[in-house]
Amino acid sequence: MTYRTTLDLLFKSQEFVPNYKCDSRKHLMAIIGGLGSDTSSYMADSVNVYKIPQLTYGSFAQEEFRSTKLSSLYCMAPYEDHQYTGVIQLLLQFGWIWIGVFTLDTNKGEHFFQKLQSLLSQNGICIAFSQKITQLVNLENVSELLETNSMIRNKLIDQKANAFLVYGKSFTIWWLRIVMFLCDLEDKDSTQFRKVWILMDPIDFILTAFQRGLDLQLFHGALSFTVHSREVQGFKEFLQVTKSSTHENGFFQDVWEQLFDCSFSNKEFFLMYDKTCSGEEKLENLPAPVFELQMTGQSYSIYNAVYAVAYSLHEAVRSRSQQKKIQRFEFPDFQPCQVLPLSRCNDHCSPGFWKKGDEEKKFCCYDCVRCPKGKISNQMDMDDCFECSEDHYPNKEKKECIVKPVVFLTIEETLGIGLASTALSLFFLTMWVLRTFIKHRDTAIVKANNRSLTYTLLVSLLLCFLSSLFFLSHPGQVTCLLRQSAFGITFSVAISTVLAKTITVVVAFMATKPGSQMRRWVGKRLAFSTVFSCSLFQVCICMLWLLISPPFPELDMHSESQEMILQCNEGSAFFFYCVLGYMGVLAIASFIVAFLARKLPDSFNEAKFITFSMLAFCSVWISFFPAYLSTKGKAMVAVEVFSILSSSAALLGCIFLPKCYIIVFRPQLNLREQLTKRN
């Protein structure tokens, strides 16, 4: 039909003779039309042969226009591809990622759907459903009509899809309005039908006599992509004074009858209308849905096309070859709406949750799952949770990361206060014992157990108690260097002194036997040689430790989930266990020697007390290793401090407290005669 009509336009005069001009006065200079790209391309097939320019006010897809290869076809509207970009931006702007699509059942509609589907998928938008609308409707087949109506209606009331994209022609909206009309009235008034309609250019609303009474409320607020338009001076005034009586052509009268629902008395279909047209009706009295007084985008394109042809002819007459460029207008920026419904497969995933997809559903459908332990999500609809940095930890809601406080064992907290108080109490108790032994240095008990070794042992115990305070101070560079070395050396001196006292007892007893060669070893030389040599070996180990791999302060960010622990890294675990192991060797040696000498006469002997002290000492440090290795952070430091205090207290209590009892409370027993008599 389009081909035949175009040929009629070119050649028909008295009769239809293609390719012959029977009327010399008929000179077709240009053609404006048509609206659809298919109609325009069909016309161009014929018009292009005769190099007649054709200005189309419909929108072409860019590749569709290029494929025509028609030099005489000019588009007054922007390419359709710009609408695709606008649709994607619009949907993303308002978070409409679960949408319904209505298209006309044509090749062009199929092309649009395929291209749109690819773009939507790339931008994370899903199509909830797609519905094709046929161009031809058989109104006589009621069952087919109702079936189609029911199918479309069920998709319109989808609770999740609240944004519908419509592509096609004016007939598409006409059909959708029929579907709405056939729905129940109570359904139409419910929130199920409160949808956002997005209309693609060149779709428009058409009103026929049949649809004049149908409600347009459902489409109020629809968003429409259309060609940019400007106000044309005098256009509105022209419409206000336009009357049918001034236009005698049949086309204008047909339009007039449709607009005012009337008929001219000489018309063949006079009985179809309720009233007769006077021709004096005013267009401005028509309701806005029936007739717009503003120039639409399509009309503005036609307006520009007319002036483009006029200017071109004017320039041709003046023999100018310069062509007038036609300005193309881009889509204006979208202004955000205040209240719009969501159009999603499911609700947003709040911060603290992540989107877990379902393999059986589209990627726009997902479950909101709370972030696992140690991870957060701080934005809506995150695809996955992420871990906080090492110096932060998640809050309870798993919405944000909180800075981890730096902690270490100090004397300001309850545990630190308890350990520091115990250390100071034992320090002062040791000071009292030392003062007591110095004050009663000439008594039998003090003399019988080598006063110099006793003083050395008490002083080393004082230093042991003080060394524990290094572990309760800020772990700085100097503190970390000193605390393990100070602890290891002072303890080695104390255990070496105990070993020396035990050896002295054994040598002294053996020297009393007739003809014994041990008499030359009796004296201070053996005792202090033992203390010096045993302690010196530990000093050498500590010096190598500090030279090769010294301890240093570090932040432990992983042991506790909500804290950063400032602690001393021992530098070398090998040297650390060498120090502890060497102390263990000295303690075991002291225990063995003291155990073998436990039955020697008491006047020369404190081996029983040393045996008990070494038994307690070894028990503490044997239990220290599993406890130390199974704890972290502040608890690890507390275990070591407790072991230092308890083992030092065992030496003090088992060796010196029984003697202090006799010195202070039973002075009558602190005589050589009494000790010999007891034996």
XYZ file of C-alpha atoms in Angstrom:
679
model
C 0.000 0.000 0.000
C 2.859 2.380 0.779
C 4.581 1.680 -2.539
C 1.371 2.260 -4.525
C 0.524 5.456 -2.650
C 4.029 6.819 -3.240
C 3.800 6.088 -6.972
C 0.382 7.787 -7.045
C 1.993 10.828 -5.475
C 4.706 10.880 -8.123
C 2.817 10.073 -11.303
C -0.956 9.986 -10.990
C -2.792 12.773 -12.735
C -5.711 11.846 -14.967
C -4.705 8.202 -14.724
C -1.968 6.124 -13.178
C 1.001 5.758 -15.580
C 4.200 4.951 -13.641
C 7.361 6.752 -14.723
C 5.446 9.208 -16.948
C 4.475 12.758 -16.082
C 1.282 13.522 -17.893
C 0.816 16.899 -16.236
C 3.710 19.239 -16.914
C 2.734 21.543 -14.051
C 3.152 18.848 -11.387
C 6.665 19.210 -9.972
C 7.242 17.390 -6.687
C 10.165 19.102 -4.956
C 10.300 17.236 -1.591
C 8.351 14.840 0.624
C 7.819 15.141 4.383
C 6.930 11.813 6.011
C 6.169 9.356 7.261
C 6.073 8.764 10.976
C 7.241 5.164 11.189
C 10.695 4.139 10.021
C 9.238 1.239 8.041
C 6.838 3.524 6.157
C 9.613 6.062 5.535
C 12.000 3.434 4.198
C 9.337 1.994 1.861
C 8.663 5.458 0.481
C 12.385 6.137 0.128
C 12.832 3.055 -2.063
C 10.783 4.754 -4.762
C 11.593 8.412 -4.113
C 15.348 7.850 -4.068
C 15.315 6.697 -7.732
C 14.192 10.177 -8.766
C 16.518 12.011 -6.340
C 13.587 13.661 -4.594
C 14.548 14.616 -1.007
C 12.493 13.029 1.735
C 12.436 14.439 5.276
C 11.127 11.940 7.814
C 9.977 13.098 11.225
C 10.019 9.566 12.694
C 12.958 8.102 14.576
C 15.310 5.545 12.996
C 17.683 3.193 14.743
C 21.208 4.204 13.735
C 22.142 0.909 12.079
C 18.671 0.735 10.506
C 19.162 4.131 8.886
C 22.646 3.266 7.649
C 21.456 0.001 6.138
C 19.024 1.847 3.832
C 21.914 3.485 1.905
C 19.503 6.105 0.669
C 21.136 9.441 -0.067
C 17.869 11.352 -0.353
C 16.473 10.450 3.103
C 16.940 12.943 5.935
C 15.953 12.394 9.584
C 14.475 15.347 11.456
C 14.500 13.449 14.788
C 17.548 12.104 16.657
C 18.516 8.478 16.245
C 16.497 6.043 18.311
C 19.702 4.759 19.947
C 19.799 7.847 22.168
C 16.595 6.656 23.783
C 18.276 3.423 24.860
C 20.903 5.388 26.761
C 18.197 7.537 28.312
C 16.153 4.516 29.385
C 19.166 2.887 31.096
C 20.007 6.107 32.940
C 16.401 6.575 34.000
C 16.028 3.030 35.341
C 19.319 3.178 37.241
C 18.532 6.626 38.633
C 15.406 5.402 40.404
C 16.522 1.850 41.095
C 14.037 0.192 38.747
C 15.862 -3.064 38.046
C 12.835 -5.370 37.728
C 10.725 -4.097 34.834
C 8.043 -5.237 32.413
C 8.352 -4.626 28.669
C 5.512 -4.240 26.142
C 6.448 -4.228 22.463
C 4.558 -4.262 19.197
C 4.651 -7.646 17.501
C 6.735 -6.529 14.505
C 10.293 -6.959 13.275
C 11.127 -3.520 14.589
C 9.700 -4.407 17.985
C 11.774 -7.601 18.060
C 14.907 -5.671 17.095
C 14.260 -3.180 19.892
C 13.737 -5.919 22.465
C 16.935 -7.792 21.581
C 19.085 -4.678 21.720
C 17.451 -3.446 24.920
C 17.817 -6.845 26.593
C 21.569 -6.793 26.028
C 21.931 -3.271 27.429
C 19.777 -4.043 30.471
C 21.814 -7.133 31.305
C 25.056 -5.167 31.064
C 23.732 -2.627 33.572
C 22.286 -5.097 36.093
C 18.613 -4.673 35.139
C 16.292 -7.642 34.665
C 13.154 -8.041 32.580
C 10.400 -9.456 34.765
C 8.272 -10.224 31.720
C 7.923 -9.217 28.080
C 4.619 -9.036 26.248
C 4.110 -8.627 22.516
C 1.012 -6.778 21.355
C -0.340 -7.671 17.938
C -1.206 -4.998 15.396
C -4.396 -6.702 14.301
C -7.142 -7.443 16.813
C -10.114 -9.559 15.924
C -12.867 -7.981 18.005
C -15.342 -10.627 16.847
C -13.370 -13.462 18.510
C -14.415 -12.758 22.111
C -12.717 -15.804 23.671
C -9.350 -14.943 22.118
C -9.749 -11.330 23.189
C -10.531 -12.287 26.786
C -7.636 -14.748 26.902
C -5.185 -12.111 25.708
C -6.698 -9.610 28.111
C -6.324 -12.007 31.066
C -2.694 -12.745 30.198
C -1.763 -9.063 30.033
C -3.794 -8.241 33.136
C -1.938 -10.805 35.249
C 1.346 -9.175 34.284
C 0.056 -5.701 35.005
C -0.782 -6.585 38.598
C 2.682 -8.025 39.317
C 3.497 -6.896 42.855
C 7.241 -6.516 42.193
C 7.365 -5.038 38.701
C 6.181 -1.442 39.115
C 7.849 0.071 36.040
C 6.661 -0.787 32.529
C 8.508 0.119 29.349
C 6.271 0.457 26.275
C 7.630 0.428 22.718
C 5.585 0.433 19.562
C 3.073 2.747 17.983
C 0.056 4.642 19.166
C -1.935 1.454 18.676
C 0.026 -0.136 21.544
C -1.368 2.360 24.063
C -4.790 2.001 22.473
C -4.730 -1.729 23.133
C -3.446 -1.331 26.712
C -6.287 1.070 27.458
C -8.764 -1.528 26.193
C -7.215 -4.073 28.574
C -7.526 -1.633 31.470
C -11.128 -0.933 30.596
C -12.023 -4.620 30.642
C -10.511 -5.064 34.139
C -12.763 -4.898 37.183
C -13.342 -1.406 38.517
C -12.322 -2.300 42.047
C -9.034 -3.678 40.759
C -8.343 -0.525 38.795
C -8.652 1.593 41.918
C -6.314 -0.589 43.997
C -2.592 -0.057 44.487
C -1.895 -3.016 42.205
C -2.328 -0.780 39.167
C -0.223 2.112 40.415
C 2.646 1.649 38.006
C 5.172 3.886 36.305
C 4.759 3.880 32.528
C 7.789 4.724 30.375
C 6.848 5.419 26.763
C 9.354 5.338 23.930
C 9.165 7.751 21.007
C 7.236 7.810 18.659
C 4.470 6.327 20.829
C 1.553 8.650 21.498
C -1.994 8.588 22.803
C -4.804 8.410 20.294
C -8.472 8.854 21.085
C -11.220 7.429 18.955
C -14.917 7.768 19.443
C -14.889 4.302 20.926
C -12.311 5.257 23.569
C -13.473 8.755 24.359
C -15.064 7.739 27.630
C -12.250 5.534 28.841
C -10.296 6.611 31.890
C -6.746 7.922 31.359
C -5.966 8.153 35.072
C -3.853 5.009 34.955
C -1.364 6.723 32.654
C -1.129 9.990 34.553
C 2.492 10.640 35.458
C 3.809 8.522 32.595
C 7.366 9.308 31.501
C 7.698 9.793 27.772
C 10.728 9.959 25.516
C 9.979 12.381 22.740
C 11.690 14.761 20.355
C 12.587 18.112 21.829
C 10.049 20.838 21.085
C 9.967 24.599 21.340
C 7.162 27.096 21.485
C 6.304 28.395 18.040
C 5.089 31.956 17.988
C 1.463 32.274 16.853
C 0.778 28.522 16.860
C -1.605 28.545 19.816
C -3.460 31.576 18.510
C -3.809 29.855 15.136
C -5.456 26.837 16.760
C -7.795 29.027 18.770
C -9.292 30.634 15.662
C -9.243 27.508 13.484
C -12.690 26.331 12.430
C -13.892 23.519 10.244
C -15.790 25.899 8.035
C -12.532 27.409 6.827
C -11.234 24.037 5.610
C -13.238 22.170 3.043
C -10.930 19.188 2.478
C -12.143 15.812 3.608
C -9.148 15.038 5.797
C -9.731 18.035 8.034
C -13.428 17.243 8.385
C -12.626 13.646 9.390
C -10.348 14.929 12.123
C -13.008 17.393 13.265
C -15.594 14.631 13.612
C -13.209 12.507 15.671
C -12.337 15.405 17.973
C -15.857 16.685 18.685
C -17.748 13.369 18.346
C -20.041 14.821 15.720
C -20.834 14.374 12.043
C -21.451 16.666 9.111
C -24.939 16.102 7.723
C -23.648 15.230 4.283
C -21.408 12.473 5.560
C -22.112 8.845 4.726
C -21.727 7.711 8.346
C -23.931 10.348 9.887
C -25.698 7.839 12.147
C -22.446 6.883 13.945
C -22.395 10.170 15.872
C -24.827 11.656 18.355
C -24.783 15.209 17.057
C -24.158 17.300 13.985
C -20.991 19.337 13.534
C -21.582 23.065 13.128
C -18.044 23.783 12.043
C -17.812 26.563 14.616
C -16.544 24.389 17.474
C -13.375 25.608 19.166
C -10.327 23.432 19.628
C -9.390 25.166 22.893
C -12.566 23.799 24.507
C -11.438 20.213 24.074
C -9.969 18.396 27.116
C -6.191 18.050 27.138
C -6.161 14.240 26.592
C -8.235 14.757 23.423
C -6.297 17.630 21.887
C -3.146 19.472 22.906
C -2.783 23.159 22.176
C 0.980 22.894 22.648
C 3.108 21.785 19.734
C 4.226 18.195 20.249
C 7.663 16.847 19.398
C 6.429 15.216 16.204
C 4.692 18.381 15.089
C 7.817 20.378 15.810
C 9.836 18.006 13.612
C 7.332 18.540 10.801
C 7.536 22.287 11.405
C 11.326 22.135 11.083
C 11.042 19.959 7.982
C 8.740 22.472 6.279
C 11.116 25.316 7.000
C 14.111 23.231 5.912
C 12.450 22.641 2.542
C 11.423 26.293 2.277
C 14.902 27.584 3.030
C 16.455 25.074 0.650
C 14.179 26.116 -2.189
C 14.820 29.748 -1.408
C 18.561 29.212 -1.536
C 18.245 27.151 -4.722
C 16.419 29.989 -6.376
C 19.182 32.348 -5.332
C 21.702 29.833 -6.746
C 23.339 29.218 -3.447
C 24.872 25.859 -2.827
C 25.273 26.287 0.906
C 22.881 24.043 2.744
C 21.085 25.017 5.837
C 22.079 22.868 8.742
C 19.225 21.563 10.802
C 19.799 21.660 14.515
C 19.190 18.436 16.361
C 18.110 18.621 19.945
C 19.242 16.229 22.605
C 17.118 14.938 25.415
C 16.955 17.230 28.425
C 18.326 16.004 31.747
C 15.906 14.082 33.922
C 14.625 15.867 36.989
C 14.344 13.542 40.001
C 10.848 12.780 41.220
C 10.099 12.831 44.923
C 7.779 9.851 45.313
C 8.061 6.913 42.960
C 7.381 3.230 43.549
C 10.128 0.677 43.656
C 10.366 -1.718 40.743
C 12.570 -4.564 41.894
C 12.407 -8.343 42.130
C 12.903 -8.010 45.898
C 13.633 -5.337 48.471
C 17.000 -3.659 48.859
C 19.663 -5.419 50.899
C 20.508 -3.061 53.736
C 24.069 -2.441 54.927
C 25.179 -5.447 56.948
C 23.775 -7.836 54.330
C 24.909 -9.040 50.903
C 23.077 -10.261 47.819
C 23.161 -14.029 47.483
C 21.970 -15.020 44.031
C 19.770 -17.962 43.211
C 20.938 -20.060 40.258
C 17.348 -20.864 39.344
C 16.332 -17.195 39.108
C 17.516 -14.147 37.204
C 20.449 -12.247 38.624
C 18.159 -9.405 39.750
C 16.496 -11.837 42.187
C 18.503 -12.645 45.280
C 18.327 -13.276 49.010
C 19.666 -10.823 51.555
C 22.137 -12.697 53.756
C 23.825 -11.192 56.820
C 27.552 -10.736 56.471
C 29.676 -13.527 58.005
C 31.864 -12.991 61.030
C 34.649 -10.507 60.450
C 33.080 -8.896 57.350
C 30.841 -5.887 56.697
C 28.867 -4.210 53.929
C 28.428 -0.454 54.190
C 26.224 0.187 51.164
C 22.881 -0.950 49.828
C 22.747 -4.051 47.605
C 26.390 -5.051 47.844
C 27.351 -8.156 45.891
C 29.615 -9.374 48.692
C 30.837 -8.394 52.122
C 34.417 -7.336 52.669
C 36.848 -7.563 55.544
C 37.885 -4.557 57.577
C 41.516 -3.524 57.530
C 43.767 -5.129 60.122
C 43.446 -2.204 62.532
C 39.626 -2.162 62.403
C 36.840 -4.559 63.366
C 33.135 -4.791 62.372
C 30.448 -3.342 64.610
C 27.558 -5.500 65.822
C 25.339 -4.550 62.878
C 28.260 -5.286 60.474
C 27.666 -1.957 58.765
C 30.949 -0.187 59.487
C 34.473 -0.739 60.720
C 35.598 0.501 64.130
C 39.200 1.289 64.981
C 40.719 -1.346 67.261
C 42.062 0.121 70.517
C 45.690 -0.629 71.403
C 45.867 -2.631 74.640
C 48.583 -4.234 76.750
C 48.856 -5.561 80.277
C 49.392 -2.617 82.631
C 49.261 -2.028 86.365
C 46.192 0.184 85.813
C 43.805 -2.708 85.158
C 42.561 -5.270 87.667
C 44.829 -8.113 86.585
C 47.841 -5.819 86.402
C 47.084 -4.322 89.811
C 46.855 -7.798 91.340
C 50.151 -8.976 89.851
C 51.986 -5.727 90.646
C 50.696 -5.750 94.230
C 51.822 -9.348 94.658
C 55.271 -8.543 93.244
C 55.735 -5.561 95.547
C 54.443 -7.492 98.569
C 56.905 -10.302 97.930
C 59.664 -7.754 97.337
C 59.086 -6.129 100.721
C 58.768 -9.535 102.367
C 62.151 -10.472 100.902
C 63.582 -7.161 102.157
C 62.342 -8.020 105.625
C 63.905 -11.485 105.448
C 67.208 -9.980 104.279
C 67.125 -7.414 107.067
C 66.347 -10.149 109.585
C 69.261 -12.293 108.400
C 71.648 -9.328 108.446
C 70.488 -8.345 111.927
C 70.986 -11.904 113.214
C 74.058 -12.661 111.122
C 75.969 -13.991 114.145
C 73.341 -16.551 115.131
C 73.785 -20.287 114.624
C 71.185 -20.700 111.852
C 72.564 -17.859 109.747
C 76.169 -19.016 110.169
C 75.362 -22.675 109.538
C 74.053 -21.967 105.998
C 76.778 -19.778 104.476
C 75.810 -16.170 105.048
C 77.309 -14.865 101.787
C 75.261 -17.287 99.663
C 72.184 -16.480 101.710
C 72.584 -12.761 101.094
C 73.271 -13.393 97.398
C 70.152 -15.549 97.081
C 67.961 -12.959 98.831
C 69.285 -10.121 96.667
C 68.695 -12.164 93.501
C 65.138 -12.897 94.659
C 64.606 -9.167 95.181
C 65.680 -8.591 91.588
C 63.430 -11.437 90.403
C 60.381 -9.793 91.936
C 61.325 -6.434 90.452
C 61.968 -7.953 87.004
C 58.318 -8.972 86.835
C 57.384 -5.271 86.746
C 59.052 -5.004 83.314
C 56.236 -7.199 81.995
C 53.603 -4.808 83.390
C 54.984 -1.666 81.735
C 54.547 -0.220 78.229
C 56.162 -2.588 75.701
C 58.719 -0.174 74.264
C 62.037 -0.813 72.589
C 64.089 -0.710 75.819
C 61.515 -2.630 77.832
C 61.393 -5.470 75.315
C 65.199 -5.695 75.250
C 65.544 -5.860 79.020
C 62.670 -7.839 80.446
C 63.483 -11.381 79.259
C 67.229 -10.903 79.746
C 66.804 -9.423 83.232
C 64.431 -12.204 84.210
C 66.701 -14.940 82.818
C 69.924 -13.631 84.432
C 68.459 -12.908 87.900
C 66.750 -16.292 88.013
C 69.949 -18.017 86.928
C 71.823 -16.282 89.747
C 69.156 -17.368 92.233
C 69.144 -21.017 91.096
C 72.942 -21.061 90.846
C 73.067 -19.831 94.439
C 70.706 -22.597 95.529
C 72.863 -25.136 93.692
C 75.975 -23.699 95.351
C 74.365 -23.925 98.803
C 73.435 -27.563 98.125
C 76.946 -28.440 96.915
C 78.417 -26.636 99.956
C 76.339 -28.776 102.304
C 77.451 -31.988 100.589
C 81.145 -30.986 100.478
C 81.084 -29.833 104.125
C 79.631 -33.140 105.279
C 82.110 -35.150 103.239
C 85.001 -33.054 104.585
C 84.193 -34.137 108.189
C 85.120 -37.713 107.432
C 88.659 -38.756 108.549
C 91.219 -38.554 105.730
C 88.839 -36.838 103.341
C 90.366 -34.946 100.399
C 87.333 -32.584 100.266
C 88.569 -30.303 103.020
C 90.482 -28.140 100.564
C 87.191 -27.382 98.722
C 85.451 -26.201 101.876
C 85.086 -22.397 101.854
C 83.749 -19.492 99.822
C 85.819 -20.256 96.714
C 83.734 -23.255 95.633
C 80.415 -21.543 96.295
C 81.156 -18.357 94.411
C 82.849 -20.245 91.571
C 79.650 -22.218 91.139
C 77.459 -19.102 91.213
C 79.727 -17.146 88.870
C 80.248 -19.861 86.275
C 76.582 -20.909 86.108
C 75.361 -17.318 85.893
C 77.997 -16.362 83.329
C 76.754 -19.025 80.933
C 73.243 -17.545 81.067
C 74.660 -14.053 80.517
C 76.405 -15.297 77.375
C 73.165 -16.781 76.037
C 71.339 -13.483 76.627
C 74.096 -11.449 74.952
C 73.995 -13.653 71.870
C 70.227 -13.307 71.845
C 70.395 -9.506 71.944
C 73.084 -9.379 69.281
C 71.611 -11.856 66.803
C 67.840 -11.493 67.083
C 66.792 -9.065 69.825
C 63.183 -8.734 71.018
C 61.159 -5.780 69.683
C 57.703 -4.265 70.237
C 54.932 -5.175 67.767
C 51.173 -4.872 67.291
C 49.308 -8.169 67.272
C 46.197 -7.452 65.196
C 44.917 -10.998 64.809
C 44.813 -12.628 68.257
C 41.802 -10.561 69.363
C 38.983 -9.612 67.016
C 38.297 -6.209 68.582
C 41.690 -5.173 69.957
C 45.251 -4.603 68.841
C 47.660 -6.027 71.406
C 50.928 -4.173 71.893
C 53.414 -6.822 72.896
C 57.062 -7.769 72.731
C 58.068 -10.101 69.965
C 60.800 -12.335 71.395
C 62.741 -12.069 68.174
C 64.065 -15.617 68.390
C 62.017 -18.380 69.943
C 65.171 -20.524 69.988
C 67.045 -18.220 72.369
C 63.936 -17.704 74.486
C 63.577 -21.425 75.106
C 67.353 -21.748 75.581
C 67.136 -19.303 78.503
C 64.205 -21.183 80.045
C 65.792 -24.551 79.330
C 69.080 -23.592 80.968
C 67.193 -22.467 84.098
C 65.410 -25.796 84.067
C 68.746 -27.669 83.912
C 70.046 -25.712 86.913
C 66.821 -26.319 88.832
C 66.866 -30.080 88.130
C 70.525 -30.310 89.127
C 69.798 -28.469 92.365
C 66.830 -30.730 93.052
C 68.843 -33.923 92.482
C 71.769 -32.820 94.673
C 69.420 -31.574 97.414
C 67.387 -34.773 97.291
C 70.519 -36.911 97.726
C 71.650 -34.732 100.660
C 68.301 -34.552 102.430
C 69.281 -37.039 105.210
C 72.498 -35.333 106.271
C 72.604 -33.983 109.859
C 70.502 -30.840 110.287
C 73.256 -28.856 111.905
C 74.993 -28.720 108.564
C 71.956 -29.196 106.338
C 69.192 -27.161 104.635
C 68.894 -29.673 101.805
C 65.377 -30.645 102.853
C 64.148 -27.080 102.363
C 65.978 -26.774 99.051
C 64.402 -30.052 97.885
C 60.920 -28.735 98.547
C 61.711 -25.355 96.976
C 63.123 -26.947 93.826
C 60.163 -29.325 93.617
C 57.780 -26.331 93.723
C 59.997 -24.388 91.307
C 60.063 -27.174 88.725
C 56.332 -27.786 89.071
C 55.624 -24.124 88.286
C 57.806 -23.997 85.185
C 56.713 -27.389 83.864
C 53.102 -26.197 83.951
C 54.218 -22.864 82.484
C 54.934 -24.204 78.983
C 51.469 -25.567 78.056
C 49.781 -22.572 79.676
C 52.067 -20.109 77.844
C 51.625 -21.759 74.461
C 47.830 -21.968 74.764
C 47.279 -18.277 75.540
C 47.646 -15.085 73.540
C 48.040 -11.405 74.150
C 47.717 -10.108 77.662
C 46.979 -13.562 79.069
C 50.343 -14.819 77.810
C 52.148 -12.029 79.649
C 50.105 -12.681 82.796
C 51.050 -16.379 82.723
C 54.768 -15.537 82.604
C 54.488 -12.947 85.394
C 52.570 -15.419 87.538
C 55.221 -18.083 86.961
C 58.008 -15.670 87.923
C 56.251 -14.626 91.124
C 55.134 -18.100 92.184
C 58.511 -19.777 91.555
C 60.370 -16.964 93.332
C 57.909 -17.136 96.201
C 58.504 -20.905 96.400
C 62.242 -20.345 96.889
C 61.626 -17.645 99.463
C 58.999 -19.550 101.400
C 60.537 -23.016 101.443
C 64.115 -21.958 102.236
C 63.803 -18.868 104.439
C 60.449 -18.710 106.205
C 61.123 -21.752 108.504
C 64.418 -20.140 109.531
C 62.779 -16.734 110.068
C 60.254 -18.417 112.324
C 63.020 -19.754 114.581
C 64.983 -16.489 114.459
C 62.013 -14.258 115.299
C 59.617 -16.386 117.309
C 61.864 -19.146 118.815
C 65.197 -17.432 119.473
C 66.008 -19.971 122.223
C 66.422 -22.580 119.496
C 68.849 -20.424 117.517
C 71.861 -21.805 119.362
C 74.536 -24.255 118.244
C 73.984 -26.422 121.286
C 70.247 -26.578 120.673
C 70.712 -27.532 117.035
C 73.219 -30.264 117.960
C 70.979 -31.490 120.730
C 68.037 -31.742 118.339
C 70.120 -33.924 116.065
